GROMACS .gro file of C-alpha atoms in nm:
model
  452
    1UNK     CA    1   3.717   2.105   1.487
    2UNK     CA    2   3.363   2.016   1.444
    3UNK     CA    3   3.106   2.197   1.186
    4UNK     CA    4   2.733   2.205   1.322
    5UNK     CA    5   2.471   2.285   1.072
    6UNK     CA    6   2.176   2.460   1.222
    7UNK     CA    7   1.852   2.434   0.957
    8UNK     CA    8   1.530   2.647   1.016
    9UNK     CA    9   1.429   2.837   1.270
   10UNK     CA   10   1.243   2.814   1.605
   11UNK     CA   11   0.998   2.584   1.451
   12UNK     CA   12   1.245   2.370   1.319
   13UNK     CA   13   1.573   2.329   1.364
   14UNK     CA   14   1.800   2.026   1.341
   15UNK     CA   15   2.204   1.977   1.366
   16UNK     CA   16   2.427   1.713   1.225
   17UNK     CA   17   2.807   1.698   1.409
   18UNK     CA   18   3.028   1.647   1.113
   19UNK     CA   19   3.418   1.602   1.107
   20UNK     CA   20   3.595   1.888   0.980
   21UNK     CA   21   3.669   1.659   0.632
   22UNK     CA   22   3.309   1.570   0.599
   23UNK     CA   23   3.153   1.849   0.437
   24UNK     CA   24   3.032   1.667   0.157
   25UNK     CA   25   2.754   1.504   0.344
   26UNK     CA   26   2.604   1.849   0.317
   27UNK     CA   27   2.545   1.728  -0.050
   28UNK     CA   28   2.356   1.409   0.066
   29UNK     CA   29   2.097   1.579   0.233
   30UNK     CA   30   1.764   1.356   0.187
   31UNK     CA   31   1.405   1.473   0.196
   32UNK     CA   32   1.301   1.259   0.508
   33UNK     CA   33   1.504   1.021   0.719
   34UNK     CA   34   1.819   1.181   0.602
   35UNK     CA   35   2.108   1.304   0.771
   36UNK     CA   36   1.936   1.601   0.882
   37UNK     CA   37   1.563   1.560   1.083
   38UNK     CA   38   1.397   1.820   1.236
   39UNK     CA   39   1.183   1.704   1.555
   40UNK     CA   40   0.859   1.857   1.355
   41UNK     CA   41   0.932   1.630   1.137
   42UNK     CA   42   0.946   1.294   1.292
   43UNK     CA   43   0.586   1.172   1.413
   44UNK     CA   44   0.444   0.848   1.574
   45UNK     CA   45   0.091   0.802   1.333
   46UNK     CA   46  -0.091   0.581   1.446
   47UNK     CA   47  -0.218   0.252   1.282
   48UNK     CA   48  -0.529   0.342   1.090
   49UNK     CA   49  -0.322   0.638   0.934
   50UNK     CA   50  -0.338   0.708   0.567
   51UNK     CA   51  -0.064   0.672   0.294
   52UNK     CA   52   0.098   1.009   0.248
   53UNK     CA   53  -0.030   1.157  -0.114
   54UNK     CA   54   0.200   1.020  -0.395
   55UNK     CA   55   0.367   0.741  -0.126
   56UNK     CA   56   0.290   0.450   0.050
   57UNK     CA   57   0.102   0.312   0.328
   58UNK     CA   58   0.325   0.142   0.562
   59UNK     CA   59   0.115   0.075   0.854
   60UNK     CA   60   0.130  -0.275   0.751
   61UNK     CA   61   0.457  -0.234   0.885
   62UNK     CA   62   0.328  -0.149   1.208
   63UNK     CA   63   0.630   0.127   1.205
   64UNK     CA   64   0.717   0.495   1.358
   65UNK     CA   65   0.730   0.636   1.018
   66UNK     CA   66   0.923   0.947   0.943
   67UNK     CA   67   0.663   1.252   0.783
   68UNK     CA   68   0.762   1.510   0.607
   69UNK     CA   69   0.512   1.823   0.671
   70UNK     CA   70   0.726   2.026   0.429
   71UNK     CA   71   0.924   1.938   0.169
   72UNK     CA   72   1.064   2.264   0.084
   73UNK     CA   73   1.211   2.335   0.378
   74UNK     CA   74   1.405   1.997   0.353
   75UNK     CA   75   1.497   2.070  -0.044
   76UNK     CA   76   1.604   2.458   0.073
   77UNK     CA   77   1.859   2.340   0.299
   78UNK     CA   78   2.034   2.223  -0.028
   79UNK     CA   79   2.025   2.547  -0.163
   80UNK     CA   80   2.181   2.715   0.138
   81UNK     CA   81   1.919   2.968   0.235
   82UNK     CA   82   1.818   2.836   0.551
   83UNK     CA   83   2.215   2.693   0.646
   84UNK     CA   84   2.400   2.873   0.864
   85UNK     CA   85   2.757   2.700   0.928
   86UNK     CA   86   2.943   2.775   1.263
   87UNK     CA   87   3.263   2.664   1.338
   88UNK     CA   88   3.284   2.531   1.690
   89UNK     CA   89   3.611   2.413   1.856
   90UNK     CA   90   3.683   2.133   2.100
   91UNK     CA   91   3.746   2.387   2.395
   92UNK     CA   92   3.455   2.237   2.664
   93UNK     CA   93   3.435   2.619   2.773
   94UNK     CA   94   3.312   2.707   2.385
   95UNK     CA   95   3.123   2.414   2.345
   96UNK     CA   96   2.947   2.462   2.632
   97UNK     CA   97   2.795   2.822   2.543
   98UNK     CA   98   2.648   2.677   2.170
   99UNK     CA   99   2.315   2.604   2.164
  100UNK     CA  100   2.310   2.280   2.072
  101UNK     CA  101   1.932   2.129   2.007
  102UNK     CA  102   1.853   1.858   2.305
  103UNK     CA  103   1.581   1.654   2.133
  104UNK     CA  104   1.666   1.300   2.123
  105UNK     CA  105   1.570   1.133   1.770
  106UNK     CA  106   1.440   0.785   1.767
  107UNK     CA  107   1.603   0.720   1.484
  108UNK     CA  108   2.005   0.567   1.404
  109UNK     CA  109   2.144   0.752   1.147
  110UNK     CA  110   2.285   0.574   0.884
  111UNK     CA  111   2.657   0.553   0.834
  112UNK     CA  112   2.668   0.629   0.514
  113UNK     CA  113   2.449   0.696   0.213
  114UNK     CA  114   2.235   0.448   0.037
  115UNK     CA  115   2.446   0.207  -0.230
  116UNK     CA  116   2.390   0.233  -0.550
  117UNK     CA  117   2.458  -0.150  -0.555
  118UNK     CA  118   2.158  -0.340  -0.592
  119UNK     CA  119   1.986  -0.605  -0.380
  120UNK     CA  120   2.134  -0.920  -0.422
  121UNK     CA  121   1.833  -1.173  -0.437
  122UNK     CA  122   2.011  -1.487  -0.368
  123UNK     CA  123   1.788  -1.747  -0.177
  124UNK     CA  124   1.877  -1.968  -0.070
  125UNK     CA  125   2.303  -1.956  -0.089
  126UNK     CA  126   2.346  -2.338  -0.215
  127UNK     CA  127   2.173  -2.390  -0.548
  128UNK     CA  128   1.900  -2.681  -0.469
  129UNK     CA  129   1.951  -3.010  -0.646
  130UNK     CA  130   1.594  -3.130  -0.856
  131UNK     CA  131   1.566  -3.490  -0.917
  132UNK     CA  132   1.349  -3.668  -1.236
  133UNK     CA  133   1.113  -3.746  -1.030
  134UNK     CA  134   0.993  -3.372  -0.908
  135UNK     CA  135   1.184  -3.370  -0.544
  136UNK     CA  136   1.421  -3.058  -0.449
  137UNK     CA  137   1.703  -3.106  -0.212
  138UNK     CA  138   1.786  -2.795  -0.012
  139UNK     CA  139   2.034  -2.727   0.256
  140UNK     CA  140   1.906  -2.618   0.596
  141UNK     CA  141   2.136  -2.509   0.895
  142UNK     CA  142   1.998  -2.432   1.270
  143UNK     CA  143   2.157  -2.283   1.505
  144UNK     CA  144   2.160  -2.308   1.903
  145UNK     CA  145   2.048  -2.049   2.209
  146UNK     CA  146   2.226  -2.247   2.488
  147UNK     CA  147   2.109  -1.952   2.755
  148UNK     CA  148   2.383  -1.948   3.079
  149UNK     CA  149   2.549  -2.248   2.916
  150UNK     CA  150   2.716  -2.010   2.622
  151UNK     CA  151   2.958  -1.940   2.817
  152UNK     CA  152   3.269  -2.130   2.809
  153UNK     CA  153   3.365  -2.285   3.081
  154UNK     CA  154   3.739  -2.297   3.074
  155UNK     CA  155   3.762  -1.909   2.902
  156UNK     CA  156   3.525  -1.731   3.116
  157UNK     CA  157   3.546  -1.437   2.824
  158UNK     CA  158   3.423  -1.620   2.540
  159UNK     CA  159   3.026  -1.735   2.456
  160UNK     CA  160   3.000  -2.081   2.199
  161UNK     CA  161   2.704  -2.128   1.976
  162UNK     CA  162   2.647  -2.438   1.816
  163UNK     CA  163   2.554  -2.510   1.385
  164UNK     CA  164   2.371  -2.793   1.268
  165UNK     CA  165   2.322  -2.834   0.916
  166UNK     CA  166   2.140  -3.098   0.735
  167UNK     CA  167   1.926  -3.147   0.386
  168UNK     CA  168   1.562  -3.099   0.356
  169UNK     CA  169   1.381  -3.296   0.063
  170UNK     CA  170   1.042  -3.131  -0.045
  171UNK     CA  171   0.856  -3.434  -0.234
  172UNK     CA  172   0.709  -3.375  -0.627
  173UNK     CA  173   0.413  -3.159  -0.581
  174UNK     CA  174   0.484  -3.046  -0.205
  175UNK     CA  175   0.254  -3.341  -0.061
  176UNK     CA  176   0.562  -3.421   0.188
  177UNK     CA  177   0.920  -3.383   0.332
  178UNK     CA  178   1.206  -3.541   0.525
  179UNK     CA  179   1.515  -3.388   0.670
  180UNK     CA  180   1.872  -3.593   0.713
  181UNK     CA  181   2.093  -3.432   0.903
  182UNK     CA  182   2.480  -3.419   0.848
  183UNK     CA  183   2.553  -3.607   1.190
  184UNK     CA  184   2.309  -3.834   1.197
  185UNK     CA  185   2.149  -3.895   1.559
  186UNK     CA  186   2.342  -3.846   1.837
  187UNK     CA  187   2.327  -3.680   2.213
  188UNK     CA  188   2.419  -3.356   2.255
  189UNK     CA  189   2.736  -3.362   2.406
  190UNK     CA  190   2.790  -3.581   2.078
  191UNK     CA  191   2.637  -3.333   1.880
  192UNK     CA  192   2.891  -3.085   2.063
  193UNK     CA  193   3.221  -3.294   1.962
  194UNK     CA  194   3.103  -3.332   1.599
  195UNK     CA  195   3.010  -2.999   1.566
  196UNK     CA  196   3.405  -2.893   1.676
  197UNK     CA  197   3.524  -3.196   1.397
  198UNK     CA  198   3.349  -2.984   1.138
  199UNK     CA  199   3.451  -2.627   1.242
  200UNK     CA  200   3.047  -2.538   1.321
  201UNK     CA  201   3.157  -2.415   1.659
  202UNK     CA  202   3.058  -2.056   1.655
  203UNK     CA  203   3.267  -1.849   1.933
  204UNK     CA  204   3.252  -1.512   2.033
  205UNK     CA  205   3.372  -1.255   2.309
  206UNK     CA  206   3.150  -1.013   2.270
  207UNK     CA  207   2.925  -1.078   2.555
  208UNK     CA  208   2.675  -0.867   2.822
  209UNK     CA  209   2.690  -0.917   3.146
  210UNK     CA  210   2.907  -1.212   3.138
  211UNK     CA  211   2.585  -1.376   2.862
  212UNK     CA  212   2.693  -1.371   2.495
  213UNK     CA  213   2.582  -1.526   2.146
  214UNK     CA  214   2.267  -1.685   2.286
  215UNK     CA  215   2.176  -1.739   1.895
  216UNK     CA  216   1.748  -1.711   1.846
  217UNK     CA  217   1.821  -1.651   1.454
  218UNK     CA  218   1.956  -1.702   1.120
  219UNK     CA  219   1.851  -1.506   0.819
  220UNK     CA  220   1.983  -1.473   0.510
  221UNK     CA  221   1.984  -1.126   0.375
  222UNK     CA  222   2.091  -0.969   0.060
  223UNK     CA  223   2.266  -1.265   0.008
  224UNK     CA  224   2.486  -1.307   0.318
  225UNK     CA  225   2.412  -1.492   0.668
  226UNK     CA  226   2.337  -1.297   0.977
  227UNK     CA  227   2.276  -1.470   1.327
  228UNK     CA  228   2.085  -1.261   1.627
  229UNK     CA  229   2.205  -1.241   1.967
  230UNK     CA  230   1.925  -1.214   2.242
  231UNK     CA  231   2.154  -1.072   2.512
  232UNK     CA  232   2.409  -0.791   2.339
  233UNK     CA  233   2.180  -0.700   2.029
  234UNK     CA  234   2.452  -0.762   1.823
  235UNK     CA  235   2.408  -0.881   1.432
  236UNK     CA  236   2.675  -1.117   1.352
  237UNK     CA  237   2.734  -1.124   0.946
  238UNK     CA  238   2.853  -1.575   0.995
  239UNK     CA  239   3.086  -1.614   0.740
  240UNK     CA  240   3.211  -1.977   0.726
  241UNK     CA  241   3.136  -2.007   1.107
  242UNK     CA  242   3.285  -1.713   1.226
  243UNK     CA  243   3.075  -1.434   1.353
  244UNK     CA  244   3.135  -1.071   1.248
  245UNK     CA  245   2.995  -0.790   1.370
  246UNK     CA  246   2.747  -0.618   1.188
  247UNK     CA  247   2.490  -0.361   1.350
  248UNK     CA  248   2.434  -0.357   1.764
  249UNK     CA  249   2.065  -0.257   1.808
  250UNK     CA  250   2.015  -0.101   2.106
  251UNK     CA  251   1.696  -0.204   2.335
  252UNK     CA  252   1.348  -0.031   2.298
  253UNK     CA  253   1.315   0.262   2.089
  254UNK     CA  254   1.744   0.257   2.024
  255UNK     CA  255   1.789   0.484   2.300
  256UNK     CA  256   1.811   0.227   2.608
  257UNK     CA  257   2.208   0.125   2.686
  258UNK     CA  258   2.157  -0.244   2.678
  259UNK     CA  259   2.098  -0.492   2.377
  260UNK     CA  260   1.795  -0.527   2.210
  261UNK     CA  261   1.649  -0.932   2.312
  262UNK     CA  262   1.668  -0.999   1.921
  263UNK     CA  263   1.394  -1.306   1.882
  264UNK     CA  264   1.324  -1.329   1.512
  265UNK     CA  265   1.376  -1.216   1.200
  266UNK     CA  266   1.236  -1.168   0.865
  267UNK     CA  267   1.300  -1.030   0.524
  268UNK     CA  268   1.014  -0.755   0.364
  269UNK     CA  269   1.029  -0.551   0.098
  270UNK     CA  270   1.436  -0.547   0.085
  271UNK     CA  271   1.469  -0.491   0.457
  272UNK     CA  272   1.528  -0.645   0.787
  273UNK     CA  273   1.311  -0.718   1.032
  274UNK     CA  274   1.476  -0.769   1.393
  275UNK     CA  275   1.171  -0.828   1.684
  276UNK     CA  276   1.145  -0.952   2.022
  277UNK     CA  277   0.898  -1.138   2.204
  278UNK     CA  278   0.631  -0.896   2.285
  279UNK     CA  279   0.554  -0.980   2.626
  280UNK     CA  280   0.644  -0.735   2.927
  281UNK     CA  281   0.598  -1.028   3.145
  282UNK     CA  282   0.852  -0.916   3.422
  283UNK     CA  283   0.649  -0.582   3.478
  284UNK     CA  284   0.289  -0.661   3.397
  285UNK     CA  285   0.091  -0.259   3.333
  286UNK     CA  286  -0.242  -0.287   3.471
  287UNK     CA  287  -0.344  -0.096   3.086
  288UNK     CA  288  -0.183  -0.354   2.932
  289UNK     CA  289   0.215  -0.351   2.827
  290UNK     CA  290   0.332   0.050   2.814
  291UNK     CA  291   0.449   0.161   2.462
  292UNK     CA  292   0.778   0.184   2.558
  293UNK     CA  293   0.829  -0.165   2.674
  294UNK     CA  294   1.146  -0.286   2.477
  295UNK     CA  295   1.009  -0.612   2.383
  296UNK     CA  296   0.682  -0.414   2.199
  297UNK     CA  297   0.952  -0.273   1.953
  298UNK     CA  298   1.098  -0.376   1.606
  299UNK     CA  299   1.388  -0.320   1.412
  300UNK     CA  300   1.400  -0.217   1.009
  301UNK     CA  301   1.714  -0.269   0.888
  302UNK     CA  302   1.900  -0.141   0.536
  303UNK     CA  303   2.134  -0.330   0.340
  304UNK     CA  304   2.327  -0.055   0.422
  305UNK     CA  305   2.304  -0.117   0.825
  306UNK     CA  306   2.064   0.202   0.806
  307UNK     CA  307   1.840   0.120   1.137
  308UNK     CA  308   1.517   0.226   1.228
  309UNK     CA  309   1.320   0.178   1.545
  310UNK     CA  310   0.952   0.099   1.497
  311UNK     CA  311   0.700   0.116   1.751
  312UNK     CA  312   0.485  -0.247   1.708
  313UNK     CA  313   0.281  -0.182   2.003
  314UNK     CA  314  -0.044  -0.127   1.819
  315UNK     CA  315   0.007  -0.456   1.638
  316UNK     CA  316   0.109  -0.650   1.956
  317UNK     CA  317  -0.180  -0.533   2.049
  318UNK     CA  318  -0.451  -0.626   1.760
  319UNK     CA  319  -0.290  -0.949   1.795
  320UNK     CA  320  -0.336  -1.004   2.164
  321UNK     CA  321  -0.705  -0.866   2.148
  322UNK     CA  322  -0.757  -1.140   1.816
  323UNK     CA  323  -0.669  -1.421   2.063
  324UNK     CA  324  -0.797  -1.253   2.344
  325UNK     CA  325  -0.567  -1.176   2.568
  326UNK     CA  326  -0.566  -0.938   2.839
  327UNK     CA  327  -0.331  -0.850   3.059
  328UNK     CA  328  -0.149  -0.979   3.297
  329UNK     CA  329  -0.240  -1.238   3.027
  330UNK     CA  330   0.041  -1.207   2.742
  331UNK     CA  331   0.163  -1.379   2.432
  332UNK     CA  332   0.527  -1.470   2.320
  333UNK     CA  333   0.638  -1.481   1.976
  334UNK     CA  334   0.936  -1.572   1.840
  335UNK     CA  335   0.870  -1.745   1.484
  336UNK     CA  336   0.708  -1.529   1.248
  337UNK     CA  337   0.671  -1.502   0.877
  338UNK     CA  338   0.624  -1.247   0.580
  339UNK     CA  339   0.512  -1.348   0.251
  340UNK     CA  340   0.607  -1.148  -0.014
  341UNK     CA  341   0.394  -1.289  -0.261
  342UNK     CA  342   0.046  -1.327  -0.086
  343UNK     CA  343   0.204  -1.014   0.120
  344UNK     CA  344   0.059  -1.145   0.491
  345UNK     CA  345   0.192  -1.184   0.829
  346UNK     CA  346   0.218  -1.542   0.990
  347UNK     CA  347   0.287  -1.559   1.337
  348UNK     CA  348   0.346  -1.874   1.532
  349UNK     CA  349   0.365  -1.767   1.924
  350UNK     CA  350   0.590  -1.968   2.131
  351UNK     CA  351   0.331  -1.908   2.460
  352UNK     CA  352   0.008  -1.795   2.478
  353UNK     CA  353  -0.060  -1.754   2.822
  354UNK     CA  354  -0.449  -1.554   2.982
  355UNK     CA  355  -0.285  -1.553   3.280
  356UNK     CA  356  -0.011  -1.404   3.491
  357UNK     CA  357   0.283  -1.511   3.445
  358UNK     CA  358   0.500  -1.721   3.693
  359UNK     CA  359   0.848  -1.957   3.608
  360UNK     CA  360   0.625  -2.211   3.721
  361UNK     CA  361   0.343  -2.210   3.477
  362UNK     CA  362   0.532  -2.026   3.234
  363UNK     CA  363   0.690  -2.311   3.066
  364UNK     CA  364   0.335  -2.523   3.006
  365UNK     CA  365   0.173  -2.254   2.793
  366UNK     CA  366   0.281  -2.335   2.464
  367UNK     CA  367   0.049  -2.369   2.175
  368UNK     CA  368   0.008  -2.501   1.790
  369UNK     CA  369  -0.163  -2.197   1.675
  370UNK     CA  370  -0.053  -2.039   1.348
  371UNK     CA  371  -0.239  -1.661   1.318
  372UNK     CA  372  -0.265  -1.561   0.951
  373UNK     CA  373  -0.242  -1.138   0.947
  374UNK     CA  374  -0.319  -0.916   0.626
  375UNK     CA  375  -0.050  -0.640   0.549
  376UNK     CA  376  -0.238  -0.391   0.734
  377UNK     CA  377  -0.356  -0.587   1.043
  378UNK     CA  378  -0.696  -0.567   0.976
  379UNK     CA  379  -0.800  -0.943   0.928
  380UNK     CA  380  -0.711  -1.241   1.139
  381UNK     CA  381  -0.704  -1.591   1.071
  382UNK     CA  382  -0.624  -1.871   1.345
  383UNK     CA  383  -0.466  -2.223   1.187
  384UNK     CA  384  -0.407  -2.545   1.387
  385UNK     CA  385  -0.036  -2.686   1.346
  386UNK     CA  386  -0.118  -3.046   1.433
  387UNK     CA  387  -0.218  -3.147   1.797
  388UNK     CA  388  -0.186  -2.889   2.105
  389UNK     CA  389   0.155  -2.954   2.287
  390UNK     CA  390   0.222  -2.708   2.599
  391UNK     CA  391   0.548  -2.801   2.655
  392UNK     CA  392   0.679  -2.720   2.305
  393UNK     CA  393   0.640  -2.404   2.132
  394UNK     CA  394   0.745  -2.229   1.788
  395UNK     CA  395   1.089  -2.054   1.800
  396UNK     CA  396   1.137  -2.027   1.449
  397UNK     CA  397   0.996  -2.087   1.093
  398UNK     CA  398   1.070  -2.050   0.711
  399UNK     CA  399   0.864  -2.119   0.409
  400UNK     CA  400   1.050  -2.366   0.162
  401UNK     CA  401   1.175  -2.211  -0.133
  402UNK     CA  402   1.030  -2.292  -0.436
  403UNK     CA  403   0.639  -2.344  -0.301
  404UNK     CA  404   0.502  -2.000  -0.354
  405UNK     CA  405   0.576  -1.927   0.049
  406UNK     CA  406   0.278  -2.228   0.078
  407UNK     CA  407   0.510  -2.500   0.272
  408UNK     CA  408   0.676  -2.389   0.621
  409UNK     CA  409   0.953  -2.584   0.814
  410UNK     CA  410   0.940  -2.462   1.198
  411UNK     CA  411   1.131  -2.558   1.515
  412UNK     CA  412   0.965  -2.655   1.820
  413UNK     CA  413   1.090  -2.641   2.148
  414UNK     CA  414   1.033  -2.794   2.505
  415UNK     CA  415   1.225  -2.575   2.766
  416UNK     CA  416   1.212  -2.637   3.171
  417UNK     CA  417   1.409  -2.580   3.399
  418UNK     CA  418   1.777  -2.725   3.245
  419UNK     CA  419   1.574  -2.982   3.001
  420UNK     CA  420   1.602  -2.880   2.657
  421UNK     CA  421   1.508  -3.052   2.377
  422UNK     CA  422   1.434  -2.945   1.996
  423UNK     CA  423   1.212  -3.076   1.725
  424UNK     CA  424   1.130  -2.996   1.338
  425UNK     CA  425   0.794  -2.974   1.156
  426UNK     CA  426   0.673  -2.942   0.832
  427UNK     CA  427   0.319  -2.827   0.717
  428UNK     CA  428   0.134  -2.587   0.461
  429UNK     CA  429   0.010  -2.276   0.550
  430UNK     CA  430  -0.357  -2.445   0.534
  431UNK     CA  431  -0.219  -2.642   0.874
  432UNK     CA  432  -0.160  -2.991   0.662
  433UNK     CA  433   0.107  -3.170   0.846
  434UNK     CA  434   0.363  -3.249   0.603
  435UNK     CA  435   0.637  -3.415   0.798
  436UNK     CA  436   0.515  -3.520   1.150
  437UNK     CA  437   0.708  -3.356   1.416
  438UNK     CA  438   1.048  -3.542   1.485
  439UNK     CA  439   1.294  -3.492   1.749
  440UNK     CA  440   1.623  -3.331   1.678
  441UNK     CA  441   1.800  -3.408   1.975
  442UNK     CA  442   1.732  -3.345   2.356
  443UNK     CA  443   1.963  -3.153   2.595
  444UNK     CA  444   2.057  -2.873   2.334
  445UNK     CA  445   1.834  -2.573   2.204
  446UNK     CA  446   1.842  -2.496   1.817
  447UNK     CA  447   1.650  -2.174   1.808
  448UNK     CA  448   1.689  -2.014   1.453
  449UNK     CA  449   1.669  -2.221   1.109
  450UNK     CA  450   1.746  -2.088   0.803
  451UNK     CA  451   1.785  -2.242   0.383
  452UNK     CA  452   2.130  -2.171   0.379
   0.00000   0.00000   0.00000
């Protein structure tokens, strides 16, 4: 038996499918982004919009926010005036003469109501070790994208990731750094085989067509790990190097059935941030990339696994017109950065490319530029990360804790054809190299790097 409550009337009416046990989520009925939303409520503003009176502006976000024209006609759906419950049975023949509302929300619905437990603040997990003489020890992990090569080649079902963890020493008054990692140096097949010895193989069998845990980030949030995959959308919670599901976000505006191409990810304001890389480079628009490109969306995410879709084309777009670019000209980012404290936006791009794009040029178009971005994308600021490279470009980056989000480590990358081959820098958000760019290893691809 399912119950259907139908709110409003022609201008606005809404339904929520509940099981017949579930009537108490009547009770949890929220003003806006709730479990019930009418389509006149939900509207795309655009990015010079105005803060709603008595709320706040969150086109810094960039997001699809949710409105709410009327509150009273939310608030009388609690008192019952407006609810009209009808009892509907399986039978297809019955269900098929309801009118049931067609309009397709862009927004998940959560699976529950908000917890009441609070954000746990924890960053990062290990507790840093502080010498006499002002240096900070922290633990750093990174984790590997190894594209068609995830997939195991003995069990054709199951997709291997690889961790590499190391420490990171920030010197007394942040003037430098150094990084020793657990292994030491070694190839990458070596890398491989002491990576099994440690139990830092990550395997899953969760996979899309026949691709799985191609790894492009590690985040901690609300004090747990969480690794991206770039091919099922799928948010693995890592607990001691196994993966757990989490959240699957669906591609583009959460509607699409494939995986969202997960590329980086940030903590703001209590919430996860899940983008891509921007670029519709496989189906260049003449106008520039259309709105619903996949890649031009991002992903807000509760500690709840509450997920909303948010339309970033606008600020794809400020950022592309900033450097210039127009299309078939595009730009690639997948390290970017939110400061909580100076609240701004730093965004490394991984390729910044004014042309078209081909597989041939593609991989020579990476850069060392570092674009500084106010909470409401209204000023730009370019920074130089050391000298221009074009075969190795920014895949990820974290500010070091404890330096008032002033000191970033980042990951570079060189990626052509089957050459891979990964390297670490450290500099201040000023563009001071602080630790000249050193070579992980070649032949494997650490994407995502995290303070664990």
């Amino acid at each position: 038996m399912l119950i259907i409550c139908t709110v409003g009337g022609d201008r606005f009416m809404s339904t929520r499918t509940l099981r017949h046990n579930d009537t108490s989520s009547f009770v949890a009925l929220r003003k806006a982004g709730g479990y019930i939303t009418g389509s006149d409520y939900i509207q795309r503003l655009p990015i010079a919009t105005n803060a709603e009176p008595g709320g706040k502006n969150n086109v810094a976000d960039g997001t699809a926010m949710l409105r709410t024209q009327n509150n009273k006609d939310i608030i009388s759906v609690i008192g019952g005036a407006f609810c009209l419950i009808r009892t509907v049975t399986l039978n297809p023949a019955s269900a098929s003469n309801s009118r049931l509302p067609t309009t397709v929300f862009r927004y998940s619905y959560p699976a529950y109501p908000s917890s009441k437990i609070p954000y746990n603040t924890t960053y990062p997990l290990t507790t840093p070790v502080t010498y006499a003489n002002g240096s900070i020890d922290f633990r750093v992990a990174i984790i590997a994208d190894q594209d068609l090569l995830a997939r195991d080649k003995k069990v054709q079902s199951s997709f291997t990731s690889y961790l590499k963890s190391g420490t990171f020493t920030i010197h007394a008054g942040w003037t430098g750094g150094m990084i020793v990692w657990d292994e030491g140096d070694e190839s990458a097949e070596e890398a491989k085989r002491i990576a099994a010895e440690n139990g830092q193989v990550i395997q899953s069998e969760f996979g899309f067509g026949s691709r799985g845990m191609e790894l492009s980030s590690i985040v901690t949030f609300n004090g747990k790990l969480y690794v991206s995959d770039d091919k099922t959308g799928i948010v693995f919670h890592l607990i001691n190097h196994t993966v757990v599901p989490w959240v699957i976000l669906a591609d583009g505006d959460g509607t699409k059935p494939k995986g969202f191409k997960c590329e980086w990810s940030i903590v703001k304001d209590q919430k996860l941030y899940v983008g891509s890389h921007s670029a519709d480079i496989k189906l260049p628009h003449a106008d520039g990339p259309s709105v619903e490109a996949p890649q031009r969306w991002v992903k807000r995410i509760s500690k709840e696994g509450f997920i909303e879709h948010l339309n970033w084309n606008p600020l794809y777009q400020a950022l592309e017109n900033h450097l210039g670019i127009k299309p078939p000209g595009y730009v690639m980012h997948e390290a970017v950065l939110w400061s909580e404290r100076l609240r701004k936006w730093y965004f490394l791009p991984r390729q910044i490319n004014p042309q078209n794009y081909t597989e041939e040029r593609h991989p020579y178009t990476c850069n060392n530029v570092m674009i500084v971005v106010s909470e409401d994308f209204s000023e730009f600021k370019n920074v130089s990360i050391g000298e221009p490279n074009p075969l190795f470009g920014f895949t990820s980056a974290r500010f070091v804790p404890g330096t008032d989000e002033t000191v970033v480590v980042a990951l570079r990358i060189m990626e052509v054809d089957d050459l891979f081959s990964s390297r670490i820098v450290v500099f201040n958000i000023n563009g001071s190299i602080l630790l000249v760019e050193e070579e992980i290893l070649e032949g494997l691809k650490y994407e995502g790097l995290e303070f664990v």
